[in-house]
Short mmCIF file of C-alpha atoms in Angstrom, two decimals:
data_model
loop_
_atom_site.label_atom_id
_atom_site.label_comp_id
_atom_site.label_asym_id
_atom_site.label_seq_id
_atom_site.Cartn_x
_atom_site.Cartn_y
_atom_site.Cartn_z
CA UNK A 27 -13.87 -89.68 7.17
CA UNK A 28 -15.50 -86.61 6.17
CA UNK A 29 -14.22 -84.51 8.90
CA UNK A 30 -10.57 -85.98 8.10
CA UNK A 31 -11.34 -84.65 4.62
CA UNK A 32 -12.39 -81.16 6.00
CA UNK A 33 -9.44 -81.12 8.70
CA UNK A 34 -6.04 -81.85 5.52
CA UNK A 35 -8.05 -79.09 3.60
CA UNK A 36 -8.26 -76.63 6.23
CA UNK A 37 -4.48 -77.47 7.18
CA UNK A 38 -3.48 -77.46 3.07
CA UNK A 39 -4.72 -73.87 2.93
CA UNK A 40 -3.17 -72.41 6.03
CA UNK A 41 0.17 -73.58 4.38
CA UNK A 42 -0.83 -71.70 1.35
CA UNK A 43 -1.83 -68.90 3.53
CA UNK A 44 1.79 -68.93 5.54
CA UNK A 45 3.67 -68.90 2.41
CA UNK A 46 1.82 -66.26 1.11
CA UNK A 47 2.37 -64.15 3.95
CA UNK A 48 6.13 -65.19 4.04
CA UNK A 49 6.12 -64.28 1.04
CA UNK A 50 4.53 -60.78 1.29
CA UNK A 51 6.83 -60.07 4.65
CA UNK A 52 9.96 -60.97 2.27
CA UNK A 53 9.14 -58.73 -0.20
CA UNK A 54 7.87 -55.69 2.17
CA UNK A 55 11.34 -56.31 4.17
CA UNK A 56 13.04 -55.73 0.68
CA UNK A 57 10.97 -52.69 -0.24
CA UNK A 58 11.75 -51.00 3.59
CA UNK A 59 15.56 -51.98 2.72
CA UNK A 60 15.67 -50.02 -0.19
CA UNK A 61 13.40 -46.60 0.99
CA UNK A 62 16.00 -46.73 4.22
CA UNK A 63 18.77 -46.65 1.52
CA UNK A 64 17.37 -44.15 -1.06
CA UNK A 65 15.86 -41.31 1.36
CA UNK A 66 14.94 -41.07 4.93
CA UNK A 67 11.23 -42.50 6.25
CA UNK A 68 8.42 -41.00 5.55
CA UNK A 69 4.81 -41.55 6.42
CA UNK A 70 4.00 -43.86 3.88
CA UNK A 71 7.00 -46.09 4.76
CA UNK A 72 6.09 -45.75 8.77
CA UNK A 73 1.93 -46.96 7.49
CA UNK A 74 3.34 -49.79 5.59
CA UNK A 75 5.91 -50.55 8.23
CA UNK A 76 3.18 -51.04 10.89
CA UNK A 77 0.77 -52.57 8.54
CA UNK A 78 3.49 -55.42 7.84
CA UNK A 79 4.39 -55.26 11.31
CA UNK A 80 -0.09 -56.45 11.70
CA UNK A 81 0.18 -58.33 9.12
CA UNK A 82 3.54 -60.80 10.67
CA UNK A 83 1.34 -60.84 13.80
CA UNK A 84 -1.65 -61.91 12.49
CA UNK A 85 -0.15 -64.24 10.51
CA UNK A 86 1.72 -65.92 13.76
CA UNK A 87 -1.56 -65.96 15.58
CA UNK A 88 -3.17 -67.43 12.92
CA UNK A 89 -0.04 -70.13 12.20
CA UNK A 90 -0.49 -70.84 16.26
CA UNK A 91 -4.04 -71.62 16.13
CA UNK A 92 -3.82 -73.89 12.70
CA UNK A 93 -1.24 -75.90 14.69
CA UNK A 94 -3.10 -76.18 17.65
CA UNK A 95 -5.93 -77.39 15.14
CA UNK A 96 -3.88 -79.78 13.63
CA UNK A 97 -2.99 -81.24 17.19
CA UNK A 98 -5.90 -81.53 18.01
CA UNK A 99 -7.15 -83.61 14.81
CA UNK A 100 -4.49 -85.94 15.92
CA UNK A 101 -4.88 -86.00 18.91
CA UNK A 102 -8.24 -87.40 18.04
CA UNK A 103 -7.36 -89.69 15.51
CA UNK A 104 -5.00 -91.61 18.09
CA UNK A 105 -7.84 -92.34 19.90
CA UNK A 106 -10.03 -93.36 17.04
CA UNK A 107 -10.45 -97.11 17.80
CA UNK A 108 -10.27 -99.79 15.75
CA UNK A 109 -12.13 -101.35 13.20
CA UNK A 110 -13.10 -104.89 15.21
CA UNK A 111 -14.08 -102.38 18.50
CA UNK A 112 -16.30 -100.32 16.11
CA UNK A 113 -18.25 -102.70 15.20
CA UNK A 114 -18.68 -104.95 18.33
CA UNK A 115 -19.88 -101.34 19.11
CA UNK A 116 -22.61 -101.35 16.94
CA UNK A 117 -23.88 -105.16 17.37
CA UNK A 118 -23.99 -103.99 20.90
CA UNK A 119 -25.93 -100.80 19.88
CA UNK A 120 -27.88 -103.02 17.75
CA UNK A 121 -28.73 -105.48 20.60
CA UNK A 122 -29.39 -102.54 23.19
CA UNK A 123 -32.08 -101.25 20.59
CA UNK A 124 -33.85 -104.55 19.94
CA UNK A 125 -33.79 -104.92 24.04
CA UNK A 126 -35.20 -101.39 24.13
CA UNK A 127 -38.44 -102.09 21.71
CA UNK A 128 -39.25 -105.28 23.87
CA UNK A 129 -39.00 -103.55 27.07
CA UNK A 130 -41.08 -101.41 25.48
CA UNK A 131 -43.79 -103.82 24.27
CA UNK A 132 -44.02 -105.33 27.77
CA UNK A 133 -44.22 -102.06 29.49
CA UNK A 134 -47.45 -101.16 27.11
CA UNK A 135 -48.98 -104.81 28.19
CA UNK A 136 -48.45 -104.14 31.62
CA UNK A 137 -49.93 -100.09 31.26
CA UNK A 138 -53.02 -102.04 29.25
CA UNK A 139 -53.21 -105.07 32.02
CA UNK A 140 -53.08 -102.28 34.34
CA UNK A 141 -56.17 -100.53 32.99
CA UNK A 142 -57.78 -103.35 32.87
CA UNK A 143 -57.71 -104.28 36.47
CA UNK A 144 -58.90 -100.78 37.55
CA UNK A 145 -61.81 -100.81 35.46
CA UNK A 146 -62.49 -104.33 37.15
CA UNK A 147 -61.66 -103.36 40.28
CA UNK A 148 -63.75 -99.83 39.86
CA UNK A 149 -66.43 -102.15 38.75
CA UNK A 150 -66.20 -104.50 42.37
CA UNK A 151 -65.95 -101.51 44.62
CA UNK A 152 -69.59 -100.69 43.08
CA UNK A 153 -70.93 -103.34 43.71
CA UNK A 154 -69.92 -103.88 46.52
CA UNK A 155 -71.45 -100.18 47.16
CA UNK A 156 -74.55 -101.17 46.03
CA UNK A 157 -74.67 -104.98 48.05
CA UNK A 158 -73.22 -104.00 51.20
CA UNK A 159 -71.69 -107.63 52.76
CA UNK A 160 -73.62 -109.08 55.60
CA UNK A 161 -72.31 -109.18 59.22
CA UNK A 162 -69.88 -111.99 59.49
CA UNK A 163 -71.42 -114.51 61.82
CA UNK A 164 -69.23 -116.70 64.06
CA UNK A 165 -69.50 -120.07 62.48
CA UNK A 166 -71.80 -122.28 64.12
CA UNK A 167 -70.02 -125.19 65.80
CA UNK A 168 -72.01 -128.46 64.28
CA UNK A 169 -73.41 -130.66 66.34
CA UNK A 170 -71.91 -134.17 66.73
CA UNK A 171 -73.71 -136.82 64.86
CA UNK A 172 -75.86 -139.60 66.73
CA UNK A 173 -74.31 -142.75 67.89
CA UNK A 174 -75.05 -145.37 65.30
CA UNK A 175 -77.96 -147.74 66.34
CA UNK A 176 -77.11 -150.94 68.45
CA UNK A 177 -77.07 -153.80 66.10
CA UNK A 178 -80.24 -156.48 66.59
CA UNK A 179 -79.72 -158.62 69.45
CA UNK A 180 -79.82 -162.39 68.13
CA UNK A 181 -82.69 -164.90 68.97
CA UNK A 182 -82.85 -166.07 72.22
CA UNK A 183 -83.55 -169.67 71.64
CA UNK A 184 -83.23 -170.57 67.68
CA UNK A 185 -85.53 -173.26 66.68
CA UNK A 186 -84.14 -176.71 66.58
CA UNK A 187 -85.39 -178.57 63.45
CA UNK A 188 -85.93 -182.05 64.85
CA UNK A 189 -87.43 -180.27 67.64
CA UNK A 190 -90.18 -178.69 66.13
CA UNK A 191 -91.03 -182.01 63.89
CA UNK A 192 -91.64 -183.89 67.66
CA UNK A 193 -93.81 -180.75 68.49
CA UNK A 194 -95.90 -181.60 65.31
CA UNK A 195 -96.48 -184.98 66.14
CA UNK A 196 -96.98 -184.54 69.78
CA UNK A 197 -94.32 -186.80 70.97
CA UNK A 198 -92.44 -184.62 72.88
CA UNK A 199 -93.23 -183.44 76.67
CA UNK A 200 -91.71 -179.73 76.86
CA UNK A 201 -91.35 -180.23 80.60
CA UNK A 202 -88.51 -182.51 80.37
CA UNK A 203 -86.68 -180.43 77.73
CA UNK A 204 -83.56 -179.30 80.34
CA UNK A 205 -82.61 -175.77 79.41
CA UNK A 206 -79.18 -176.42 78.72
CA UNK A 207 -80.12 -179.09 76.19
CA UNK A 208 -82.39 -176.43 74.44
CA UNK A 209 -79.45 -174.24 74.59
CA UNK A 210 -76.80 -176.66 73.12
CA UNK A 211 -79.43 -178.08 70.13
CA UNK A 212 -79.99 -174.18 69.59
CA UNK A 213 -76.26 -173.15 69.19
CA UNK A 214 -75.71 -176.28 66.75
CA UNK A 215 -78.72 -175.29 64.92
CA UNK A 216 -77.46 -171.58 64.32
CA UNK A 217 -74.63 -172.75 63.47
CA UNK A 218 -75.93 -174.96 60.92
CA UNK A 219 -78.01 -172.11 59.68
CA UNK A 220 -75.02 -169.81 59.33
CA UNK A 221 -73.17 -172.75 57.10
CA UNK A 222 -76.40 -172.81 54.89
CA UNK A 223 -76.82 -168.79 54.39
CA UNK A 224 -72.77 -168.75 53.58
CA UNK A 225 -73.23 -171.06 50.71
CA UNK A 226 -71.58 -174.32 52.44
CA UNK A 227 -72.77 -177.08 51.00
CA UNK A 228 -74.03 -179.87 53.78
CA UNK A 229 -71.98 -183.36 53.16
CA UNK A 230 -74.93 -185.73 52.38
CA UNK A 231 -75.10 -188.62 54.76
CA UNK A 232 -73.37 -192.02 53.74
CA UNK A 233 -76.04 -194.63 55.37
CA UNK A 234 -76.65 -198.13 53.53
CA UNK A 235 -80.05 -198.32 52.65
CA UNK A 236 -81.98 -201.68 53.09
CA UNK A 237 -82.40 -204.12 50.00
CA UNK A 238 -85.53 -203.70 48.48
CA UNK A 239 -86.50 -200.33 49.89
CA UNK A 240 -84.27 -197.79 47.63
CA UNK A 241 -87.57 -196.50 46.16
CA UNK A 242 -89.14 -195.93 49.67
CA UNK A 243 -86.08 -194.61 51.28
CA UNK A 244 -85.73 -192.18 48.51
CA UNK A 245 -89.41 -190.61 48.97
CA UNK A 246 -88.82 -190.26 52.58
CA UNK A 247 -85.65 -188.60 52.19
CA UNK A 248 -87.35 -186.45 50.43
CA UNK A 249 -90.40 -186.01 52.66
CA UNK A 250 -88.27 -186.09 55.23
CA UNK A 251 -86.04 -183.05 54.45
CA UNK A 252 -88.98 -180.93 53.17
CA UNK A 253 -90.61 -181.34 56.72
CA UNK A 254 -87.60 -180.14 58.45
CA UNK A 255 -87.12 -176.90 56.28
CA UNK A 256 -91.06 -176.32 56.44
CA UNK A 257 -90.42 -176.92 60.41
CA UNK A 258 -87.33 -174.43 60.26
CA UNK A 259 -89.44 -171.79 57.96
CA UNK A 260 -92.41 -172.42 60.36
CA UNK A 261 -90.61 -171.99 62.95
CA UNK A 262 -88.87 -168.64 62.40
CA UNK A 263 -91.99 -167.12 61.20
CA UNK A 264 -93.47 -167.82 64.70
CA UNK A 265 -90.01 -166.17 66.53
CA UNK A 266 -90.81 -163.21 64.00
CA UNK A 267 -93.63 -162.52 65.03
CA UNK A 268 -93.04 -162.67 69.19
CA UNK A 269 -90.16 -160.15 68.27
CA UNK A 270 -92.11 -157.78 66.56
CA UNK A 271 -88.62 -154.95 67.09
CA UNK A 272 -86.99 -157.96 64.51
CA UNK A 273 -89.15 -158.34 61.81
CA UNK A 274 -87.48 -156.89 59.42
CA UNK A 275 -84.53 -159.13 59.87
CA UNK A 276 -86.42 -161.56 60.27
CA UNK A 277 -88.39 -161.40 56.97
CA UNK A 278 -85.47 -160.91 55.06
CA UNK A 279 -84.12 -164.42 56.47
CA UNK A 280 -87.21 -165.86 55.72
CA UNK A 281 -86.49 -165.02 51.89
CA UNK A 282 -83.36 -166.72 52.27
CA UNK A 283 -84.49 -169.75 54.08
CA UNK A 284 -87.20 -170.06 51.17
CA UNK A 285 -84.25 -169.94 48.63
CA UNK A 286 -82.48 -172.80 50.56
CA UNK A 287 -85.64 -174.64 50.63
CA UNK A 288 -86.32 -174.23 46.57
CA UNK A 289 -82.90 -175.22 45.74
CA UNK A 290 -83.27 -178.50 48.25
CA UNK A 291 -86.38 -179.19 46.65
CA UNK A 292 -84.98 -179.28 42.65
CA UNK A 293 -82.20 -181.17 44.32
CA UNK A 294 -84.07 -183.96 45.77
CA UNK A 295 -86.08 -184.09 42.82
CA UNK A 296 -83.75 -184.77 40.21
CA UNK A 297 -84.47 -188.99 41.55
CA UNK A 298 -86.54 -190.93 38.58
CA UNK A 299 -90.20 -190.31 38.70
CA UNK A 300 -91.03 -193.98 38.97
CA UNK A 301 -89.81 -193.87 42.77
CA UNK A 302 -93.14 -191.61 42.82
CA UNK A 303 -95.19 -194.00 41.57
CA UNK A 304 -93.81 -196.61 43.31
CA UNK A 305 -94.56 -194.45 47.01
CA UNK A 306 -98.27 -193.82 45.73
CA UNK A 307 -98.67 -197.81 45.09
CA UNK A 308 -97.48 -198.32 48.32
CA UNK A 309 -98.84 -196.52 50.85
CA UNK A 310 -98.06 -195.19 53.94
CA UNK A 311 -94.36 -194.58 54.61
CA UNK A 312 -93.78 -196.89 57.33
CA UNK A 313 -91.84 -194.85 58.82
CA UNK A 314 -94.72 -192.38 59.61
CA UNK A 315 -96.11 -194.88 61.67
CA UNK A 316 -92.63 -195.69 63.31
CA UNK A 317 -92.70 -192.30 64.41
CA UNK A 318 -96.27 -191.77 65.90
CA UNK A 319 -95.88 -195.27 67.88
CA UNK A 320 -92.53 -193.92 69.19
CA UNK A 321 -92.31 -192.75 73.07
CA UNK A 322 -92.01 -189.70 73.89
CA UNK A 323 -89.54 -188.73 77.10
CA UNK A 324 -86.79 -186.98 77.91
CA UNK A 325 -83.16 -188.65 77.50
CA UNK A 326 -81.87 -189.90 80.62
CA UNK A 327 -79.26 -188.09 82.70
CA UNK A 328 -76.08 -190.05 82.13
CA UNK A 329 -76.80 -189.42 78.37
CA UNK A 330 -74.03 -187.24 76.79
CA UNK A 331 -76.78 -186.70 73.70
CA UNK A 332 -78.86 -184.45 75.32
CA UNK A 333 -81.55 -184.97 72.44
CA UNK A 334 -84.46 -186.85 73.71
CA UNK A 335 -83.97 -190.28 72.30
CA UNK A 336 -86.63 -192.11 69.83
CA UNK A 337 -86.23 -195.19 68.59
CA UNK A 338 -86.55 -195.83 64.69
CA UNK A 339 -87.07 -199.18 62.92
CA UNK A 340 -84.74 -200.55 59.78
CA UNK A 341 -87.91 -199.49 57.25
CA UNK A 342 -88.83 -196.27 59.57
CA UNK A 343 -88.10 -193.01 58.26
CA UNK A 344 -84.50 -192.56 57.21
CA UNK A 345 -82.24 -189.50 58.86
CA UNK A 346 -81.93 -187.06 56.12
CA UNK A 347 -78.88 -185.19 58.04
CA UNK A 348 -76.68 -185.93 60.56
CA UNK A 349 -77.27 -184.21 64.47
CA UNK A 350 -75.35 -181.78 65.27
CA UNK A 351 -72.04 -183.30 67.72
CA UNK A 352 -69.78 -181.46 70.17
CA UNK A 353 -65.99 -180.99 68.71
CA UNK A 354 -63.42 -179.23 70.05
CA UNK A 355 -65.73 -176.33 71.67
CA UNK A 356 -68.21 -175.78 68.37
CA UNK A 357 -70.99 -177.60 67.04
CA UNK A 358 -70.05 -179.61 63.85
CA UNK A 359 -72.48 -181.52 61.77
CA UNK A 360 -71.99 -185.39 61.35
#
């Protein structure tokens, strides 16, 4: 706006100027008009003439450069753009600044990060000058680790409870004892050892007692299955100690067959303690001399039972658990 201003006052005089000069030319035009009619020229009229003559041309020049001015000046104000384009100009400005002072901030960060990592990295390279790195050494190829050990091999001949209880007593003749009778009593014993370590609980046996003898039959049931887990234990502890390479496995099923023998114990003693008494005013158990007047001998060889076979009496000792039969292939307790 200001240079608007300046360009209508410069343009206001240079009309005044013109005029004034028309003006003067008029006049001086009038003035030569009347010397060339009063008296011939002289050399005041000729220095006037010329200095008019200056004058018209300056004037003209100075007319032809005012108008170019003034061309000019509108020239440029046809280009002037609008108002809306001005100032979507100078958001823009206004946005390009704003972008400029960010780009700014980050590029001091990154100069300051940069600094940073030199001085670290200055600080690495002397260390590493002072602690010069070892010779890399191929990597050593490990070796492959050991087999794992065998596991145990099982007991050659496990211990057949009823067995051992002849063995006590002397009524059995280990010559007749066929191997493959050993070796079926054996796998039905295991198997029946197996049941009792995996918590199965043997199905007690469903045989009428006598009239009149629930008190005795009672004790010897009791008597009865304490032998044969004091057989079984006994028995074990002997195999442990032949296979001295197993005695750690052994002892530890020891431990459990002393568990199974507590627990049998509390169970068969839960009976009344007058069936006690009533064994101590007795006597004997009958049955214990059933069992030492019993034959000993092998079972004959038609048998399918390959147990030796002993005969028992109504009052003898009672069977606390069923043998062990054949069924289907496996050993199965009666």
């Amino acid at each position: 706006m200001q240079q608007l201003e300046l360009e209508q006052d410069l343009r206001l005089h240079a009309e005044a100027f013109a005029h004034e000069m028309l003006v003067q030319k008029k006049e001086a035009s009038r003035q030569s008009t009347i010397l060339l009619q009063g008296a011939g020229p002289s050399a005041q009229l000729l220095a006037a003439l010329q200095d008019v003559a200056r004058l018209t041309r300056a004037l003209e020049e100075a007319k032809q450069e005012q108008h170019q001015r003034v061309q000019e000046l509108e020239e440029q104000l046809g280009k002037r753009p609008e108002p809306e384009e001005l100032d979507e100009a100078r958001a823009a400005l206004a946005v390009a600044e704003e972008e400029k002072l960010r780009l700014r901030t980050r590029l001091q960060e990154a100069e300051q990060r940069l600094r940073e990592l030199q001085e670290e990295v200055g600080l690495l390279q002397e260390k590493l000058a002072q602690d010069p790195p070892l010779q890399s050494r191929p990597p050593e190829v490990a070796a492959p680790p050991p087999p794992p050990p065998l596991p145990p091999p099982a007991p050659a001949v496990p211990v057949d409870p009823l067995l051992a209880i002849r063995q006590r007593k002397g009524l059995v003749n280990r010559q007749c004892c066929k191997p493959e009778a050993e070796d079926a009593k054996a796998r039905a014993v295991q198997e029946m050892m197996e049941r009792i370590k995996n918590g199965v609980v043997l199905r007690p046996t469903k045989e009428r007692d006598p009239l009149g003898q629930g008190a005795s039959v009672a004790g010897s049931k009791r008597r009865s299955a304490a032998l044969e887990l004091q057989s079984i234990l006994g028995a074990m502890r002997r195999a442990s100690r032949r296979a001295g390479a197993r005695q750690s496995s052994l002892k530890g099923r020891d431990r459990q067959l002393e568990a199974i023998l507590q627990r049998r114990r509390r169970a068969l003693d839960v009976a009344p303690q007058e069936h006690s008494d009533d064994e101590a005013a007795e006597g004997p158990d009958p049955g214990d001399e059933d069992l030492d007047a019993a034959p000993s001998g092998c079972s004959p060889p038609g048998s399918r039972d390959k147990v030796p076979f002993r005969a028992r009496v109504a009052s003898g000792l009672p069977r606390t658990r069923p043998l062990a039969r054949p069924t289907g292939g496996r050993w199965e307790l009666g």
